[in-house]
mmCIF file of C-alpha atoms in Angstrom:
data_model
loop_
_atom_site.group_PDB
_atom_site.id
_atom_site.type_symbol
_atom_site.label_atom_id
_atom_site.label_comp_id
_atom_site.label_asym_id
_atom_site.label_seq_id
_atom_site.Cartn_x
_atom_site.Cartn_y
_atom_site.Cartn_z
ATOM 1 C CA MET A 110 -1.755 -8.561 24.592
ATOM 2 C CA ASP A 111 -4.943 -10.049 23.132
ATOM 3 C CA VAL A 112 -7.872 -7.870 24.234
ATOM 4 C CA SER A 113 -11.418 -8.987 23.455
ATOM 5 C CA VAL A 114 -14.278 -6.661 22.555
ATOM 6 C CA ASN A 115 -15.948 -7.528 25.855
ATOM 7 C CA LEU A 116 -12.880 -6.379 27.811
ATOM 8 C CA TRP A 117 -12.780 -3.118 25.860
ATOM 9 C CA VAL A 118 -16.466 -2.499 26.611
ATOM 10 C CA LEU A 119 -16.042 -3.449 30.278
ATOM 11 C CA THR A 120 -13.052 -1.123 30.628
ATOM 12 C CA ILE A 121 -14.819 1.839 29.016
ATOM 13 C CA VAL A 122 -17.941 1.254 31.125
ATOM 14 C CA GLY A 123 -15.807 1.024 34.270
ATOM 15 C CA LEU A 124 -13.982 4.272 33.468
ATOM 16 C CA ALA A 125 -17.299 5.975 32.684
ATOM 17 C CA ALA A 126 -18.684 4.798 36.043
ATOM 18 C CA LEU A 127 -15.652 6.222 37.888
ATOM 19 C CA ILE A 128 -16.025 9.537 36.075
ATOM 20 C CA ALA A 129 -19.756 9.599 36.907
ATOM 21 C CA VAL A 130 -19.034 9.021 40.609
ATOM 22 C CA ASP A 131 -16.419 11.791 40.534
ATOM 23 C CA PHE A 132 -18.906 14.107 38.815
ATOM 24 C CA PHE A 133 -21.823 13.489 41.200
ATOM 25 C CA ILE A 134 -19.661 13.815 44.312
ATOM 26 C CA GLY A 135 -18.358 17.193 43.172
ATOM 27 C CA ARG A 136 -21.402 18.316 41.185
ATOM 28 C CA LYS A 137 -22.097 21.274 43.468
ATOM 29 C CA PRO A 138 -19.813 24.211 42.552
ATOM 30 C CA HIS A 139 -17.344 24.849 45.368
ATOM 31 C CA ASP A 140 -13.758 25.822 46.106
ATOM 32 C CA VAL A 141 -11.608 22.694 46.183
ATOM 33 C CA SER A 142 -9.503 22.418 49.330
ATOM 34 C CA ILE A 143 -5.993 20.971 49.461
ATOM 35 C CA LYS A 144 -7.360 18.096 51.566
ATOM 36 C CA GLU A 145 -10.052 17.204 49.029
ATOM 37 C CA ALA A 146 -7.617 17.438 46.126
ATOM 38 C CA GLY A 147 -5.092 15.301 48.005
ATOM 39 C CA ILE A 148 -7.628 12.581 48.807
ATOM 40 C CA TRP A 149 -8.850 12.341 45.215
ATOM 41 C CA THR A 150 -5.295 12.383 43.856
ATOM 42 C CA ILE A 151 -4.484 9.399 46.079
ATOM 43 C CA VAL A 152 -7.706 7.685 44.962
ATOM 44 C CA TRP A 153 -6.884 7.996 41.237
ATOM 45 C CA ILE A 154 -3.273 6.911 41.698
ATOM 46 C CA THR A 155 -4.441 3.947 43.783
ATOM 47 C CA LEU A 156 -6.962 2.957 41.108
ATOM 48 C CA ALA A 157 -4.218 3.127 38.472
ATOM 49 C CA GLY A 158 -1.996 0.978 40.692
ATOM 50 C CA LEU A 159 -4.764 -1.602 41.177
ATOM 51 C CA PHE A 160 -5.380 -1.696 37.432
ATOM 52 C CA GLY A 161 -1.672 -2.293 36.833
ATOM 53 C CA LEU A 162 -1.641 -5.086 39.420
ATOM 54 C CA GLY A 163 -4.663 -6.601 37.662
ATOM 55 C CA LEU A 164 -2.683 -6.642 34.422
ATOM 56 C CA LEU A 165 0.203 -8.291 36.292
ATOM 57 C CA VAL A 166 -2.033 -11.069 37.621
ATOM 58 C CA PHE A 167 -4.104 -11.759 34.509
ATOM 59 C CA ALA A 168 -1.778 -10.751 31.651
ATOM 60 C CA GLY A 169 1.765 -11.038 33.020
ATOM 61 C CA GLY A 170 4.702 -8.808 33.869
ATOM 62 C CA GLN A 171 5.272 -7.371 30.385
ATOM 63 C CA PRO A 172 1.859 -5.651 29.971
ATOM 64 C CA ALA A 173 1.925 -4.501 33.607
ATOM 65 C CA GLY A 174 5.393 -2.994 33.210
ATOM 66 C CA GLU A 175 4.344 -1.258 30.010
ATOM 67 C CA PHE A 176 1.265 0.175 31.727
ATOM 68 C CA PHE A 177 3.201 1.550 34.709
ATOM 69 C CA ALA A 178 5.903 3.013 32.446
ATOM 70 C CA GLY A 179 3.240 4.575 30.221
ATOM 71 C CA PHE A 180 1.193 5.868 33.141
ATOM 72 C CA ILE A 181 4.183 7.521 34.848
ATOM 73 C CA THR A 182 5.319 9.051 31.554
ATOM 74 C CA GLU A 183 1.856 10.414 30.727
ATOM 75 C CA LYS A 184 1.398 11.672 34.281
ATOM 76 C CA SER A 185 4.701 13.539 34.209
ATOM 77 C CA LEU A 186 3.989 14.999 30.773
ATOM 78 C CA SER A 187 0.477 16.000 31.863
ATOM 79 C CA VAL A 188 1.944 18.130 34.666
ATOM 80 C CA ASP A 189 3.214 20.385 31.891
ATOM 81 C CA ASN A 190 -0.435 20.816 30.848
ATOM 82 C CA LEU A 191 -1.173 22.394 34.204
ATOM 83 C CA PHE A 192 0.932 25.448 33.352
ATOM 84 C CA VAL A 193 -1.336 26.112 30.366
ATOM 85 C CA PHE A 194 -4.471 25.370 32.401
ATOM 86 C CA VAL A 195 -3.407 28.079 34.850
ATOM 87 C CA LEU A 196 -3.019 30.542 31.949
ATOM 88 C CA ILE A 197 -6.446 29.594 30.542
ATOM 89 C CA MET A 198 -8.166 30.008 33.921
ATOM 90 C CA ALA A 199 -6.550 33.430 34.324
ATOM 91 C CA LYS A 200 -7.382 34.611 30.803
ATOM 92 C CA PHE A 201 -11.065 33.729 31.123
ATOM 93 C CA ALA A 202 -11.228 34.845 34.785
ATOM 94 C CA VAL A 203 -12.922 31.606 35.828
ATOM 95 C CA PRO A 204 -14.441 31.933 39.329
ATOM 96 C CA SER A 205 -12.706 29.554 41.737
ATOM 97 C CA GLN A 206 -15.907 27.670 42.577
ATOM 98 C CA TYR A 207 -16.423 26.754 38.890
ATOM 99 C CA GLN A 208 -12.870 25.648 38.098
ATOM 100 C CA GLN A 209 -13.528 22.067 39.180
ATOM 101 C CA ARG A 210 -16.425 21.682 36.718
ATOM 102 C CA VAL A 211 -14.444 23.354 33.933
ATOM 103 C CA LEU A 212 -11.533 20.965 34.373
ATOM 104 C CA LEU A 213 -13.750 17.876 34.554
ATOM 105 C CA ILE A 214 -15.480 18.554 31.233
ATOM 106 C CA GLY A 215 -12.292 19.868 29.637
ATOM 107 C CA VAL A 216 -10.410 16.699 30.575
ATOM 108 C CA LEU A 217 -13.263 14.533 29.232
ATOM 109 C CA ILE A 218 -13.060 16.353 25.889
ATOM 110 C CA ALA A 219 -9.287 15.812 25.916
ATOM 111 C CA LEU A 220 -9.738 12.094 26.657
ATOM 112 C CA VAL A 221 -12.104 11.635 23.702
ATOM 113 C CA LEU A 222 -9.730 13.466 21.367
ATOM 114 C CA ARG A 223 -6.782 11.427 22.633
ATOM 115 C CA ALA A 224 -8.715 8.199 22.057
ATOM 116 C CA ILE A 225 -9.082 9.225 18.399
ATOM 117 C CA PHE A 226 -5.342 9.978 18.230
ATOM 118 C CA ILE A 227 -4.508 6.605 19.791
ATOM 119 C CA ALA A 228 -6.732 4.684 17.363
ATOM 120 C CA ALA A 229 -5.176 6.495 14.409
ATOM 121 C CA GLY A 230 -1.638 5.971 15.733
ATOM 122 C CA ALA A 231 -2.203 2.259 16.324
ATOM 123 C CA ALA A 232 -3.607 1.790 12.811
ATOM 124 C CA ILE A 233 -0.657 3.644 11.238
ATOM 125 C CA LEU A 234 1.964 1.718 13.219
ATOM 126 C CA ALA A 235 0.308 -1.599 12.361
ATOM 127 C CA SER A 236 0.516 -0.803 8.643
ATOM 128 C CA PHE A 237 3.774 1.146 8.386
ATOM 129 C CA SER A 238 6.600 0.146 10.748
ATOM 130 C CA TRP A 239 8.831 2.932 9.367
ATOM 131 C CA VAL A 240 6.636 5.404 11.247
ATOM 132 C CA PHE A 241 8.678 4.454 14.329
ATOM 133 C CA TYR A 242 11.557 6.415 12.769
ATOM 134 C CA LEU A 243 9.326 9.482 12.448
ATOM 135 C CA PHE A 244 8.009 9.167 16.005
ATOM 136 C CA GLY A 245 11.530 8.736 17.361
ATOM 137 C CA ALA A 246 12.937 11.687 15.412
ATOM 138 C CA PHE A 247 9.963 13.849 16.435
ATOM 139 C CA LEU A 248 10.472 13.061 20.133
ATOM 140 C CA ILE A 249 14.197 13.818 19.957
ATOM 141 C CA TRP A 250 13.429 17.128 18.197
ATOM 142 C CA THR A 251 10.744 17.932 20.822
ATOM 143 C CA ALA A 252 13.250 17.183 23.598
ATOM 144 C CA TRP A 253 15.717 19.640 22.054
ATOM 145 C CA LYS A 254 13.004 22.302 21.726
ATOM 146 C CA LEU A 255 12.091 21.855 25.394
ATOM 147 C CA ILE A 256 15.701 22.448 26.409
ATOM 148 C CA GLN A 257 15.905 25.576 24.253
ATOM 149 C CA GLU A 258 12.661 26.920 25.734
ATOM 150 C CA ALA A 259 13.845 26.177 29.261
ATOM 151 C CA ARG A 260 17.135 28.007 28.682
ATOM 152 C CA ALA A 261 15.499 30.990 26.978
ATOM 153 C CA ASP A 262 14.762 33.977 29.180
ATOM 154 C CA GLU A 263 11.177 34.511 28.074
ATOM 155 C CA GLU A 264 8.621 36.980 29.328
ATOM 156 C CA GLU A 265 5.399 35.950 31.036
ATOM 157 C CA GLU A 266 3.442 33.665 28.727
ATOM 158 C CA GLU A 267 -0.134 34.353 27.740
ATOM 159 C CA PHE A 268 -2.694 31.910 26.466
ATOM 160 C CA GLU A 269 -3.698 32.434 22.854
ATOM 161 C CA GLU A 270 -6.944 30.922 21.609
ATOM 162 C CA ASN A 271 -6.653 28.454 18.741
ATOM 163 C CA LYS A 272 -8.406 29.014 15.422
ATOM 164 C CA LEU A 273 -11.106 26.408 16.114
ATOM 165 C CA LEU A 274 -12.080 28.167 19.337
ATOM 166 C CA LYS A 275 -12.132 31.584 17.676
ATOM 167 C CA ALA A 276 -14.323 30.231 14.877
ATOM 168 C CA ALA A 277 -16.806 28.794 17.398
ATOM 169 C CA GLU A 278 -16.986 32.137 19.222
ATOM 170 C CA ARG A 279 -17.676 33.983 15.953
ATOM 171 C CA ARG A 280 -20.285 31.458 14.862
ATOM 172 C CA PHE A 281 -22.302 31.183 18.080
ATOM 173 C CA GLY A 282 -21.379 34.294 20.049
ATOM 174 C CA VAL A 283 -20.367 34.435 23.706
ATOM 175 C CA ALA A 284 -22.226 35.886 26.691
ATOM 176 C CA ASP A 285 -20.604 38.767 28.521
ATOM 177 C CA ARG A 286 -20.507 37.001 31.904
ATOM 178 C CA TYR A 287 -20.751 33.625 33.618
ATOM 179 C CA HIS A 288 -24.225 32.221 34.299
ATOM 180 C CA GLY A 289 -23.479 29.610 36.933
ATOM 181 C CA THR A 290 -22.627 26.274 35.313
ATOM 182 C CA LYS A 291 -24.864 26.886 32.270
ATOM 183 C CA LEU A 292 -23.218 26.287 28.897
ATOM 184 C CA TRP A 293 -25.826 28.002 26.690
ATOM 185 C CA ILE A 294 -28.213 30.899 27.370
ATOM 186 C CA GLN A 295 -30.731 33.031 25.487
ATOM 187 C CA GLN A 296 -29.399 36.562 24.978
ATOM 188 C CA ASN A 297 -31.272 39.164 22.919
ATOM 189 C CA GLY A 298 -33.375 36.396 21.403
ATOM 190 C CA LYS A 299 -30.295 34.437 20.307
ATOM 191 C CA ARG A 300 -28.807 31.255 21.769
ATOM 192 C CA VAL A 301 -25.159 31.965 22.670
ATOM 193 C CA MET A 302 -22.348 30.159 24.460
ATOM 194 C CA THR A 303 -21.370 31.108 27.972
ATOM 195 C CA PRO A 304 -17.737 31.709 28.977
ATOM 196 C CA MET A 305 -18.020 28.413 30.884
ATOM 197 C CA LEU A 306 -18.388 26.446 27.641
ATOM 198 C CA VAL A 307 -15.617 28.454 25.952
ATOM 199 C CA VAL A 308 -13.072 27.709 28.661
ATOM 200 C CA MET A 309 -14.034 24.012 28.654
ATOM 201 C CA LEU A 310 -13.406 23.863 24.906
ATOM 202 C CA ALA A 311 -10.151 25.772 25.380
ATOM 203 C CA ILE A 312 -8.811 23.219 27.857
ATOM 204 C CA GLY A 313 -10.003 20.214 25.844
ATOM 205 C CA THR A 314 -8.665 21.361 22.479
ATOM 206 C CA THR A 315 -5.413 22.779 23.848
ATOM 207 C CA ASP A 316 -4.598 19.343 25.257
ATOM 208 C CA VAL A 317 -4.453 18.055 21.670
ATOM 209 C CA LEU A 318 -1.202 19.991 21.230
ATOM 210 C CA PHE A 319 0.293 18.148 24.192
ATOM 211 C CA ALA A 320 -0.957 14.830 22.786
ATOM 212 C CA LEU A 321 1.290 15.382 19.763
ATOM 213 C CA ASP A 322 4.301 14.449 21.876
ATOM 214 C CA SER A 323 2.735 12.350 24.647
ATOM 215 C CA ILE A 324 1.046 9.851 22.295
ATOM 216 C CA PRO A 325 4.254 9.080 20.320
ATOM 217 C CA ALA A 326 6.076 8.883 23.661
ATOM 218 C CA ILE A 327 3.840 6.162 25.062
ATOM 219 C CA PHE A 328 3.879 4.285 21.744
ATOM 220 C CA GLY A 329 7.622 4.202 22.278
ATOM 221 C CA LEU A 330 7.008 2.199 25.444
ATOM 222 C CA THR A 331 4.233 -0.076 24.184
ATOM 223 C CA GLN A 332 2.410 -0.661 20.913
ATOM 224 C CA ASP A 333 -0.645 -2.142 22.633
ATOM 225 C CA PRO A 334 -3.617 0.240 22.028
ATOM 226 C CA TYR A 335 -5.376 -1.045 25.161
ATOM 227 C CA ILE A 336 -2.447 -0.168 27.420
ATOM 228 C CA VAL A 337 -1.892 3.151 25.648
ATOM 229 C CA PHE A 338 -5.542 4.126 26.141
ATOM 230 C CA THR A 339 -5.840 3.041 29.776
ATOM 231 C CA ALA A 340 -2.538 4.698 30.753
ATOM 232 C CA ASN A 341 -3.739 7.957 29.153
ATOM 233 C CA ALA A 342 -7.162 7.655 30.789
ATOM 234 C CA PHE A 343 -5.839 7.187 34.327
ATOM 235 C CA ALA A 344 -3.232 9.938 33.857
ATOM 236 C CA LEU A 345 -5.804 12.438 32.579
ATOM 237 C CA MET A 346 -8.612 11.624 35.022
ATOM 238 C CA GLY A 347 -6.449 12.488 38.009
ATOM 239 C CA LEU A 348 -5.194 15.675 36.388
ATOM 240 C CA ARG A 349 -8.051 17.806 37.708
ATOM 241 C CA GLN A 350 -7.250 17.059 41.360
ATOM 242 C CA LEU A 351 -3.541 17.482 40.671
ATOM 243 C CA TYR A 352 -4.279 20.996 39.391
ATOM 244 C CA PHE A 353 -5.634 22.048 42.781
ATOM 245 C CA LEU A 354 -3.062 20.058 44.767
ATOM 246 C CA ILE A 355 0.168 21.321 43.210
ATOM 247 C CA GLY A 356 -1.072 24.498 41.535
ATOM 248 C CA GLY A 357 1.003 26.601 43.909
ATOM 249 C CA LEU A 358 4.042 24.364 43.472
ATOM 250 C CA LEU A 359 4.198 24.552 39.684
ATOM 251 C CA LYS A 360 6.462 27.585 39.678
ATOM 252 C CA LYS A 361 8.886 25.730 41.947
ATOM 253 C CA LEU A 362 9.377 22.925 39.407
ATOM 254 C CA VAL A 363 11.941 25.031 37.558
ATOM 255 C CA HIS A 364 13.776 22.033 36.105
ATOM 256 C CA LEU A 365 10.664 20.189 34.916
ATOM 257 C CA SER A 366 11.281 21.023 31.262
ATOM 258 C CA TYR A 367 14.790 19.582 31.485
ATOM 259 C CA GLY A 368 13.468 16.382 33.035
ATOM 260 C CA LEU A 369 10.727 16.006 30.428
ATOM 261 C CA SER A 370 13.226 16.652 27.631
ATOM 262 C CA ILE A 371 15.452 13.857 28.932
ATOM 263 C CA ILE A 372 12.482 11.477 29.102
ATOM 264 C CA LEU A 373 11.273 12.359 25.598
ATOM 265 C CA GLY A 374 14.793 12.105 24.178
ATOM 266 C CA PHE A 375 15.318 8.734 25.873
ATOM 267 C CA ILE A 376 12.047 7.359 24.477
ATOM 268 C CA GLY A 377 12.904 8.804 21.063
ATOM 269 C CA VAL A 378 16.199 6.876 21.047
ATOM 270 C CA LYS A 379 14.301 3.780 22.206
ATOM 271 C CA LEU A 380 11.902 4.146 19.259
ATOM 272 C CA VAL A 381 14.735 4.519 16.744
ATOM 273 C CA LEU A 382 16.476 1.416 18.135
ATOM 274 C CA HIS A 383 13.189 -0.496 17.933
ATOM 275 C CA ALA A 384 12.690 0.628 14.325
ATOM 276 C CA LEU A 385 16.215 -0.491 13.415
ATOM 277 C CA HIS A 386 15.614 -3.835 15.104
ATOM 278 C CA GLU A 387 12.362 -4.285 13.145
ATOM 279 C CA SER A 388 14.304 -3.524 9.950
ATOM 280 C CA GLY A 389 16.704 -6.389 10.656
ATOM 281 C CA VAL A 390 19.588 -4.352 12.055
ATOM 282 C CA HIS A 391 21.195 -6.007 15.081
ATOM 283 C CA VAL A 392 21.066 -3.290 17.714
ATOM 284 C CA PRO A 393 20.330 -3.519 21.439
ATOM 285 C CA GLU A 394 16.771 -2.756 22.506
ATOM 286 C CA ILE A 395 15.858 -0.982 25.742
ATOM 287 C CA SER A 396 13.683 -3.149 27.970
ATOM 288 C CA ILE A 397 10.614 -1.943 29.871
ATOM 289 C CA PRO A 398 12.256 -2.338 33.339
ATOM 290 C CA VAL A 399 15.159 -0.153 32.180
ATOM 291 C CA SER A 400 12.725 2.403 30.718
ATOM 292 C CA LEU A 401 10.689 2.479 33.923
ATOM 293 C CA GLY A 402 13.829 2.921 36.010
ATOM 294 C CA VAL A 403 15.180 5.753 33.861
ATOM 295 C CA ILE A 404 11.843 7.605 33.848
ATOM 296 C CA CYS A 405 11.407 7.353 37.637
ATOM 297 C CA ALA A 406 15.032 8.344 38.308
ATOM 298 C CA VAL A 407 14.794 11.410 36.056
ATOM 299 C CA LEU A 408 11.576 12.570 37.727
ATOM 300 C CA VAL A 409 12.989 12.130 41.242
ATOM 301 C CA VAL A 410 16.232 13.974 40.430
ATOM 302 C CA THR A 411 14.339 16.739 38.579
ATOM 303 C CA THR A 412 11.981 17.284 41.522
ATOM 304 C CA ILE A 413 14.810 17.408 44.077
ATOM 305 C CA THR A 414 16.962 19.808 42.058
ATOM 306 C CA SER A 415 13.925 21.995 41.258
ATOM 307 C CA LEU A 416 12.936 22.368 44.905
ATOM 308 C CA ARG A 417 16.539 23.116 45.922
ATOM 309 C CA ALA A 418 16.914 25.731 43.178
ATOM 310 C CA SER A 419 13.585 27.339 44.094
ATOM 311 C CA LYS A 420 14.516 27.449 47.777
ATOM 312 C CA LYS A 421 17.869 29.056 46.962
ATOM 313 C CA GLN A 422 16.234 31.602 44.652
ATOM 314 C CA ALA A 423 13.636 32.457 47.304
ATOM 315 C CA ALA A 424 16.407 33.029 49.856
ATOM 316 C CA VAL A 425 18.249 35.348 47.462
ATOM 317 C CA GLU A 426 15.083 37.352 46.725
ATOM 318 C CA GLU A 427 14.297 37.602 50.442
ATOM 319 C CA ALA A 428 17.822 38.862 51.168
ATOM 320 C CA GLN A 429 17.580 41.440 48.380
ATOM 321 C CA ALA A 430 14.178 42.608 49.623
ATOM 322 C CA GLY A 431 15.569 42.935 53.133
ATOM 323 C CA SER A 432 18.570 44.985 52.006
ATOM 324 C CA GLU A 433 16.399 47.307 49.918
ATOM 325 C CA GLY A 434 14.062 47.909 52.819
ATOM 326 C CA ALA A 435 16.825 48.520 55.382
ATOM 327 C CA PRO A 436 17.793 52.094 56.435
ATOM 328 C CA LYS A 437 20.625 53.636 54.441
ATOM 329 C CA ASP A 438 22.967 53.859 57.475
ATOM 330 C CA ASP A 439 22.428 50.180 58.280
ATOM 331 C CA VAL A 440 23.272 49.198 54.704
ATOM 332 C CA GLN A 441 26.528 51.217 54.848
ATOM 333 C CA VAL A 442 27.500 49.647 58.137
#
């Protein structure tokens, strides 16, 4: 897809305008209701759908299919981010009325960092086609690791700050409490960061770890930097509302890791086949319609099986709680 500089500028300006509208509408700190989160989630998904239809009309079916496949993949992988966001919010004890602002700025930081990753990835792939082998192998290895982690009986996870964040805290210092939405304050004659800024940086920089598998994954579906960037942008910008909408449902998606591992493994195989094809080996390539179908089918099946398993587990726990609370004579009878 041939994208002019003007289209790049227009796209970035349009995305910035949407983010600005989102920011000014929710600029006053408040607790986000399920209704508000649901409306904005629908808005962002609708905007992504309209963008994809625009690609279909003006660029053809191939770019549109690649965008939808990339968007759905990034959206599903970004749900995994929400688990870590929950841990970060808990660790820093972020007041509920400030969580919306924290997520907005954190996601913006993540989007900028991902844009850098995408530019670097596109430049590397354009110069060295053998990198497809590395991306494919990395995704297959990541898929296997996800399965191992899902099968492991691990204790409650805790968020651990990365080295960059710890260095920033040592260098600038951190206030002992939140000061509204302020990012910097004067404390004992010294300018220090507030916990608000720290948690924003935590969310933004932690997302880089997730980009290590999501960026190669989308490059397995399309090598067009424009589509890769826009799919990431729309997936990330709706992530904040998704956090409030399905935050309580995250624990019920017990099979999510299995579903994501299948998707990553599938795209990894697709990348390896593409690399072999580019090397002159006659192997079948997986088309975008097939990729889109597999990704959607895996997500639907994963969601259904997760909800069924969670419902069954809840029934078992309720039965056990009832038997433990029953009188001893009743239990014997």
